[in-house]
Amino acid sequence: MKVLQERSLAPFHTFGIEVTANHIVVAESAEDLVAIWQDEQYLALPKLIVGQGSNLLFCEDYAGVIVLNRIAGIEITETAESYQLHVGAGEDWHQLVRSTVENKMPGLENLALIPGCVGSSPIQNIGAYGVELKDVCQYVDVVELNTGKLSRILASDCQFGYRDSIFKHALKNTHAIVAVGLKLPKVWQPNVSYGPLMQFNTDTVTALEIFEEVCRIRQQKLPDPNVLGNAGSFFKNPIVASAKRAQLMMAYPNMPSYEMADGSYKLAAGWLIDQCGLKGYQVGGAKVHEQQALVLVNYGQATARDVLKLASEVVLQVKDKFGVCLEHEVRFMAAAQETKLAEVMS
């Protein structure tokens, strides 16, 4: 492991908010992760594994050890039916997607330009434009941090849900992801069922065309965190019962909604926020992005408190107007443990 001398976390999370950590260390292997957890100087301290910090909001200074997961490596094997990728948790997700498309291994193109490392993808069960990580995941390799035991969890046992997985629950504080196994079938079925991708003909479209269109859309709609600090989609798209959706459609017939397998409906959180007139709404240095209401940005030296107050106002106004409760997709970190907006603002 490598111990960094700096304590500022601004370079290590995409919101770019000036907070500090007591210690910042780099792990380049499963053995490094275990060594950090067993190091006597860190034993009593809280620890947080971070990839690119693209889904994090530090609510205050972190009173523990930030562990930067930089486990690298991509191994590709091939069967008659599929390409099988074994990818280190510290690899960049978008660069992986780009590489597979360029090397004629389609299947990940809808997930282009999602920020973060590969190791974060199963935690959130990342998804975009009709595809989720669970659709291509074969397994996740983990290490038990207190014992060093390595194990493989098949995708069927990962309890994948909408932005959810076993890694947010039963394995949250005991295991770390070291690699992800992906399976990309050679008989490719393009997914153009979602929004702007419906322009394509499934018989003629290429993976590269889908990849480029997804990149174009995301770059047009979403701010570059290198320019405006942000953590991507701040809120989850809320899921409501069919009766609630029917009630809302009476008042808002143009409201976007998507039927789920269980008969419930997913609403577009960005649309709800936009209908409240909140694009451009600002609290201190934090602002609702003018082009994409689902994104909160660090507009100018924002503090964590600015972002929290802004998020609270968004939740309140959407609740008042639509009777729908927004939940944040971004993970909130307090000084020693993960927290939630309601807890921080209580």
Short mmCIF file of C-alpha atoms in Angstrom, two decimals:
data_model
loop_
_atom_site.label_atom_id
_atom_site.label_comp_id
_atom_site.label_asym_id
_atom_site.label_seq_id
_atom_site.Cartn_x
_atom_site.Cartn_y
_atom_site.Cartn_z
CA MET A 1 0.00 0.00 0.00
CA LYS A 2 1.02 3.59 -0.56
CA VAL A 3 0.38 6.28 2.05
CA LEU A 4 -0.34 9.75 0.69
CA GLN A 5 0.91 12.78 2.57
CA GLU A 6 -1.98 15.03 1.62
CA ARG A 7 -5.22 15.11 3.60
CA SER A 8 -7.49 17.02 1.22
CA LEU A 9 -10.21 14.90 -0.37
CA ALA A 10 -11.09 17.45 -3.06
CA PRO A 11 -9.04 15.63 -5.77
CA PHE A 12 -10.58 12.27 -4.88
CA HIS A 13 -14.29 12.92 -5.26
CA THR A 14 -16.00 14.54 -8.21
CA PHE A 15 -17.97 17.08 -6.17
CA GLY A 16 -14.60 18.67 -5.43
CA ILE A 17 -15.69 19.97 -2.03
CA GLU A 18 -12.90 20.93 0.34
CA VAL A 19 -13.00 18.35 3.09
CA THR A 20 -10.16 16.39 4.65
CA ALA A 21 -9.43 12.88 5.89
CA ASN A 22 -7.13 11.82 8.70
CA HIS A 23 -5.38 9.37 6.35
CA ILE A 24 -5.42 8.62 2.60
CA VAL A 25 -3.87 5.38 1.38
CA VAL A 26 -3.74 3.59 -1.98
CA ALA A 27 -4.49 -0.13 -2.39
CA GLU A 28 -3.25 -1.87 -5.54
CA SER A 29 -4.13 -5.44 -4.58
CA ALA A 30 -6.40 -7.49 -2.35
CA GLU A 31 -3.40 -7.99 -0.09
CA ASP A 32 -3.05 -4.21 0.28
CA LEU A 33 -6.69 -3.95 1.35
CA VAL A 34 -6.26 -6.59 4.02
CA ALA A 35 -3.00 -5.04 5.22
CA ILE A 36 -4.74 -1.68 5.69
CA TRP A 37 -7.54 -3.28 7.71
CA GLN A 38 -5.01 -5.10 9.89
CA ASP A 39 -2.57 -2.22 10.33
CA GLU A 40 -2.41 -1.35 14.03
CA GLN A 41 -2.47 2.42 13.49
CA TYR A 42 -5.74 2.09 11.53
CA LEU A 43 -7.51 -0.61 13.56
CA ALA A 44 -9.72 1.70 15.60
CA LEU A 45 -10.44 4.14 12.77
CA PRO A 46 -13.38 4.13 10.35
CA LYS A 47 -12.40 3.23 6.80
CA LEU A 48 -13.97 3.98 3.43
CA ILE A 49 -12.99 2.45 0.09
CA VAL A 50 -13.22 4.96 -2.76
CA GLY A 51 -12.86 4.46 -6.51
CA GLN A 52 -13.16 7.79 -8.29
CA GLY A 53 -15.53 9.25 -5.70
CA SER A 54 -18.11 9.88 -8.43
CA ASN A 55 -21.10 8.99 -6.27
CA LEU A 56 -20.07 10.53 -2.95
CA LEU A 57 -20.88 13.59 -0.92
CA PHE A 58 -18.68 14.11 2.11
CA CYS A 59 -20.91 15.93 4.57
CA GLU A 60 -17.95 16.87 6.79
CA ASP A 61 -14.28 16.02 7.33
CA TYR A 62 -13.70 12.26 7.43
CA ALA A 63 -12.22 11.14 10.75
CA GLY A 64 -10.64 7.97 9.44
CA VAL A 65 -8.88 6.27 6.53
CA ILE A 66 -9.82 6.82 2.89
CA VAL A 67 -8.67 3.80 0.87
CA LEU A 68 -8.27 4.48 -2.85
CA ASN A 69 -8.96 1.22 -4.72
CA ARG A 70 -6.52 1.09 -7.64
CA ILE A 71 -6.54 -2.65 -8.38
CA ALA A 72 -5.77 -2.88 -12.11
CA GLY A 73 -5.85 -5.50 -14.82
CA ILE A 74 -8.14 -6.77 -17.59
CA GLU A 75 -8.14 -10.42 -18.69
CA ILE A 76 -10.22 -11.54 -21.68
CA THR A 77 -11.12 -15.13 -22.49
CA GLU A 78 -13.32 -16.33 -25.29
CA THR A 79 -15.80 -19.14 -25.79
CA ALA A 80 -17.85 -20.01 -28.85
CA GLU A 81 -20.76 -18.04 -27.36
CA SER A 82 -19.24 -15.09 -25.55
CA TYR A 83 -16.36 -12.87 -24.51
CA GLN A 84 -15.62 -13.12 -20.81
CA LEU A 85 -13.84 -10.27 -19.08
CA HIS A 86 -12.19 -10.34 -15.66
CA VAL A 87 -11.64 -6.69 -14.71
CA GLY A 88 -9.78 -5.22 -11.73
CA ALA A 89 -11.91 -3.06 -9.43
CA GLY A 90 -9.71 0.00 -9.95
CA GLU A 91 -10.09 0.14 -13.73
CA ASP A 92 -11.95 3.11 -15.22
CA TRP A 93 -15.47 2.09 -16.26
CA HIS A 94 -15.84 4.32 -19.33
CA GLN A 95 -12.44 3.38 -20.68
CA LEU A 96 -13.44 -0.26 -20.35
CA VAL A 97 -16.66 0.40 -22.30
CA ARG A 98 -14.76 2.26 -25.00
CA SER A 99 -12.19 -0.53 -25.31
CA THR A 100 -14.80 -3.27 -25.68
CA VAL A 101 -16.69 -1.36 -28.38
CA GLU A 102 -13.52 -0.53 -30.30
CA ASN A 103 -12.41 -4.16 -30.12
CA LYS A 104 -15.71 -5.51 -31.49
CA MET A 105 -17.01 -6.87 -28.18
CA PRO A 106 -20.41 -5.14 -27.92
CA GLY A 107 -22.74 -5.21 -24.96
CA LEU A 108 -21.61 -2.32 -22.76
CA GLU A 109 -22.24 0.56 -25.19
CA ASN A 110 -25.41 1.79 -23.45
CA LEU A 111 -23.37 2.27 -20.28
CA ALA A 112 -20.86 4.67 -21.82
CA LEU A 113 -19.65 7.74 -19.92
CA ILE A 114 -20.89 6.56 -16.53
CA PRO A 115 -18.19 7.91 -14.23
CA GLY A 116 -16.41 5.73 -11.71
CA CYS A 117 -14.34 2.59 -11.37
CA VAL A 118 -15.37 -0.93 -12.33
CA GLY A 119 -15.47 -1.97 -8.66
CA SER A 120 -18.25 0.53 -8.00
CA SER A 121 -20.48 -0.75 -10.81
CA PRO A 122 -22.02 -3.74 -8.98
CA ILE A 123 -22.53 -1.79 -5.76
CA GLN A 124 -24.93 0.60 -7.49
CA ASN A 125 -25.98 -1.87 -10.19
CA ILE A 126 -25.26 1.01 -12.54
CA GLY A 127 -27.63 1.47 -15.44
CA ALA A 128 -28.52 3.72 -18.36
CA TYR A 129 -30.59 3.65 -21.54
CA GLY A 130 -32.30 0.34 -20.81
CA VAL A 131 -29.25 -1.64 -19.66
CA GLU A 132 -28.03 -2.40 -16.13
CA LEU A 133 -24.83 -3.96 -14.84
CA LYS A 134 -26.77 -7.06 -13.81
CA ASP A 135 -27.51 -7.75 -17.49
CA VAL A 136 -23.83 -8.36 -18.26
CA CYS A 137 -22.36 -9.32 -14.88
CA GLN A 138 -21.26 -12.92 -14.42
CA TYR A 139 -19.63 -12.67 -10.98
CA VAL A 140 -18.01 -10.34 -8.46
CA ASP A 141 -14.79 -11.27 -6.65
CA VAL A 142 -14.50 -9.99 -3.09
CA VAL A 143 -12.08 -10.18 -0.19
CA GLU A 144 -13.17 -10.49 3.42
CA LEU A 145 -11.27 -7.63 5.01
CA ASN A 146 -10.73 -9.11 8.47
CA THR A 147 -9.51 -12.51 7.27
CA GLY A 148 -8.13 -12.01 3.77
CA LYS A 149 -10.37 -14.76 2.40
CA LEU A 150 -11.12 -14.37 -1.30
CA SER A 151 -14.45 -15.54 -2.69
CA ARG A 152 -16.53 -15.29 -5.84
CA ILE A 153 -20.18 -14.22 -5.76
CA LEU A 154 -22.22 -15.20 -8.78
CA ALA A 155 -24.42 -12.49 -10.25
CA SER A 156 -27.52 -14.46 -9.24
CA ASP A 157 -26.45 -14.08 -5.60
CA CYS A 158 -25.64 -10.36 -5.75
CA GLN A 159 -29.24 -9.34 -4.99
CA PHE A 160 -29.21 -6.78 -7.77
CA GLY A 161 -32.06 -4.28 -7.73
CA TYR A 162 -32.63 -0.72 -8.90
CA ARG A 163 -29.38 0.99 -7.86
CA ASP A 164 -29.02 -1.69 -5.22
CA SER A 165 -27.10 -4.87 -4.41
CA ILE A 166 -25.86 -7.08 -1.59
CA PHE A 167 -22.78 -4.84 -1.43
CA LYS A 168 -24.92 -2.07 0.07
CA HIS A 169 -26.29 -4.37 2.74
CA ALA A 170 -24.99 -7.72 4.02
CA LEU A 171 -21.43 -7.27 2.67
CA LYS A 172 -21.20 -3.51 3.08
CA ASN A 173 -18.68 -3.23 5.90
CA THR A 174 -17.03 -6.63 5.79
CA HIS A 175 -15.97 -7.21 2.18
CA ALA A 176 -14.30 -5.25 -0.62
CA ILE A 177 -14.71 -5.80 -4.34
CA VAL A 178 -11.45 -6.71 -6.07
CA ALA A 179 -12.67 -7.70 -9.55
CA VAL A 180 -15.81 -7.98 -11.67
CA GLY A 181 -16.55 -10.67 -14.26
CA LEU A 182 -18.52 -9.62 -17.33
CA LYS A 183 -20.04 -11.81 -20.04
CA LEU A 184 -20.68 -10.31 -23.46
CA PRO A 185 -22.57 -12.64 -25.85
CA LYS A 186 -21.19 -12.84 -29.38
CA VAL A 187 -24.72 -12.84 -30.74
CA TRP A 188 -25.32 -9.19 -29.99
CA GLN A 189 -28.82 -7.84 -29.41
CA PRO A 190 -28.77 -4.01 -29.52
CA ASN A 191 -30.91 -2.28 -26.92
CA VAL A 192 -32.47 0.84 -28.45
CA SER A 193 -35.72 0.75 -26.52
CA TYR A 194 -35.01 3.80 -24.39
CA GLY A 195 -35.68 7.43 -25.32
CA PRO A 196 -33.35 8.94 -27.92
CA LEU A 197 -31.97 5.55 -28.96
CA MET A 198 -35.32 4.60 -30.47
CA GLN A 199 -34.27 6.43 -33.64
CA PHE A 200 -32.03 3.48 -34.52
CA ASN A 201 -33.03 0.42 -36.55
CA THR A 202 -32.13 -2.73 -34.62
CA ASP A 203 -31.30 -4.51 -37.88
CA THR A 204 -28.66 -2.02 -38.99
CA VAL A 205 -27.38 -0.13 -35.94
CA THR A 206 -23.85 -0.79 -34.71
CA ALA A 207 -22.52 -0.79 -31.16
CA LEU A 208 -20.25 2.12 -32.07
CA GLU A 209 -23.24 4.18 -33.19
CA ILE A 210 -25.02 3.52 -29.89
CA PHE A 211 -21.85 4.29 -27.94
CA GLU A 212 -21.32 7.59 -29.74
CA GLU A 213 -24.96 8.61 -29.36
CA VAL A 214 -24.97 7.83 -25.63
CA CYS A 215 -21.77 9.86 -25.24
CA ARG A 216 -23.27 12.75 -27.21
CA ILE A 217 -26.45 12.78 -25.14
CA ARG A 218 -24.64 12.55 -21.82
CA GLN A 219 -22.13 15.26 -22.74
CA GLN A 220 -24.98 17.50 -23.85
CA LYS A 221 -27.10 16.96 -20.75
CA LEU A 222 -24.61 16.37 -17.95
CA PRO A 223 -21.94 18.77 -16.68
CA ASP A 224 -18.29 17.75 -16.80
CA PRO A 225 -17.16 17.29 -13.16
CA ASN A 226 -13.77 18.73 -14.15
CA VAL A 227 -15.58 22.01 -14.87
CA LEU A 228 -18.50 21.92 -12.42
CA GLY A 229 -18.08 19.54 -9.50
CA ASN A 230 -20.95 17.07 -9.25
CA ALA A 231 -21.78 13.44 -8.53
CA GLY A 232 -23.97 12.77 -11.55
CA SER A 233 -27.61 11.92 -10.92
CA PHE A 234 -28.20 13.12 -7.37
CA PHE A 235 -31.61 11.50 -6.87
CA LYS A 236 -33.03 8.10 -7.75
CA ASN A 237 -35.95 7.95 -10.13
CA PRO A 238 -38.83 7.30 -7.71
CA ILE A 239 -40.96 4.18 -8.08
CA VAL A 240 -44.67 4.53 -7.34
CA ALA A 241 -47.70 2.27 -7.32
CA SER A 242 -49.91 2.21 -10.42
CA ALA A 243 -52.70 4.01 -8.53
CA LYS A 244 -50.37 6.89 -7.63
CA ARG A 245 -49.14 7.10 -11.19
CA ALA A 246 -52.74 7.18 -12.49
CA GLN A 247 -53.56 10.01 -10.07
CA LEU A 248 -50.57 12.03 -11.24
CA MET A 249 -51.33 11.41 -14.92
CA MET A 250 -54.73 13.00 -14.45
CA ALA A 251 -53.06 16.25 -13.43
CA TYR A 252 -49.90 15.89 -15.55
CA PRO A 253 -50.74 13.92 -18.71
CA ASN A 254 -47.27 14.54 -20.18
CA MET A 255 -45.44 13.11 -17.17
CA PRO A 256 -42.86 10.50 -18.25
CA SER A 257 -43.25 7.10 -16.59
CA TYR A 258 -41.94 3.61 -17.21
CA GLU A 259 -43.72 0.43 -16.18
CA MET A 260 -41.71 -2.00 -14.05
CA ALA A 261 -41.93 -5.79 -14.12
CA ASP A 262 -44.03 -5.83 -10.92
CA GLY A 263 -46.62 -3.37 -12.27
CA SER A 264 -45.26 -0.34 -10.43
CA TYR A 265 -43.99 2.71 -12.32
CA LYS A 266 -40.67 4.54 -12.39
CA LEU A 267 -40.99 8.31 -12.66
CA ALA A 268 -38.35 10.70 -13.97
CA ALA A 269 -36.91 12.56 -10.98
CA GLY A 270 -35.37 15.20 -13.24
CA TRP A 271 -38.76 15.97 -14.78
CA LEU A 272 -40.38 16.30 -11.34
CA ILE A 273 -37.67 18.71 -10.21
CA ASP A 274 -37.91 20.69 -13.44
CA GLN A 275 -41.69 21.05 -13.04
CA CYS A 276 -41.05 22.68 -9.67
CA GLY A 277 -39.12 25.40 -11.48
CA LEU A 278 -35.88 24.51 -9.74
CA LYS A 279 -33.42 24.53 -12.63
CA GLY A 280 -30.79 27.10 -11.69
CA TYR A 281 -31.99 27.30 -8.08
CA GLN A 282 -28.99 28.05 -5.89
CA VAL A 283 -28.00 27.78 -2.24
CA GLY A 284 -24.59 29.27 -1.54
CA GLY A 285 -22.17 27.72 -4.00
CA ALA A 286 -24.47 24.78 -4.84
CA LYS A 287 -26.95 24.91 -7.72
CA VAL A 288 -29.47 22.76 -9.57
CA HIS A 289 -27.94 22.42 -13.01
CA GLU A 290 -29.65 24.52 -15.68
CA GLN A 291 -29.68 21.77 -18.32
CA GLN A 292 -30.31 18.71 -16.16
CA ALA A 293 -32.36 19.20 -13.01
CA LEU A 294 -31.34 15.78 -11.69
CA VAL A 295 -27.79 17.03 -11.14
CA LEU A 296 -26.66 19.29 -8.30
CA VAL A 297 -23.40 21.09 -9.00
CA ASN A 298 -20.62 22.76 -7.08
CA TYR A 299 -21.08 26.09 -8.83
CA GLY A 300 -18.51 28.04 -6.88
CA GLN A 301 -16.69 26.99 -3.73
CA ALA A 302 -19.73 25.14 -2.43
CA THR A 303 -19.62 23.70 1.05
CA ALA A 304 -21.18 20.40 1.98
CA ARG A 305 -23.80 22.33 3.93
CA ASP A 306 -24.73 24.25 0.76
CA VAL A 307 -25.36 20.99 -1.10
CA LEU A 308 -27.32 19.51 1.79
CA LYS A 309 -29.57 22.56 2.09
CA LEU A 310 -30.15 22.57 -1.66
CA ALA A 311 -30.98 18.85 -1.70
CA SER A 312 -33.41 19.33 1.19
CA GLU A 313 -35.21 22.12 -0.65
CA VAL A 314 -35.54 19.98 -3.79
CA VAL A 315 -36.97 17.07 -1.80
CA LEU A 316 -39.41 19.39 -0.01
CA GLN A 317 -40.72 21.07 -3.16
CA VAL A 318 -41.19 17.80 -5.08
CA LYS A 319 -43.01 16.32 -2.07
CA ASP A 320 -45.28 19.37 -1.79
CA LYS A 321 -46.15 19.47 -5.51
CA PHE A 322 -46.41 15.77 -6.40
CA GLY A 323 -46.65 13.87 -3.12
CA VAL A 324 -43.58 11.88 -4.16
CA CYS A 325 -40.55 11.42 -1.91
CA LEU A 326 -37.17 11.63 -3.65
CA GLU A 327 -34.30 9.54 -2.33
CA HIS A 328 -30.72 10.51 -3.01
CA GLU A 329 -28.70 8.16 -5.19
CA VAL A 330 -25.46 9.81 -4.05
CA ARG A 331 -23.90 8.25 -0.95
CA PHE A 332 -23.62 10.65 2.01
CA MET A 333 -20.59 10.22 4.28
CA ALA A 334 -20.45 11.68 7.77
CA ALA A 335 -17.29 11.83 9.88
CA ALA A 336 -17.26 8.12 10.68
CA GLN A 337 -20.01 6.38 8.75
CA GLU A 338 -22.50 6.61 5.90
CA THR A 339 -25.57 8.69 6.58
CA LYS A 340 -28.70 10.00 4.88
CA LEU A 341 -30.10 13.43 4.10
CA ALA A 342 -32.88 13.15 6.68
CA GLU A 343 -30.34 12.25 9.38
CA VAL A 344 -27.92 15.03 8.50
CA MET A 345 -30.62 17.69 8.37
CA SER A 346 -32.57 16.57 11.44
#
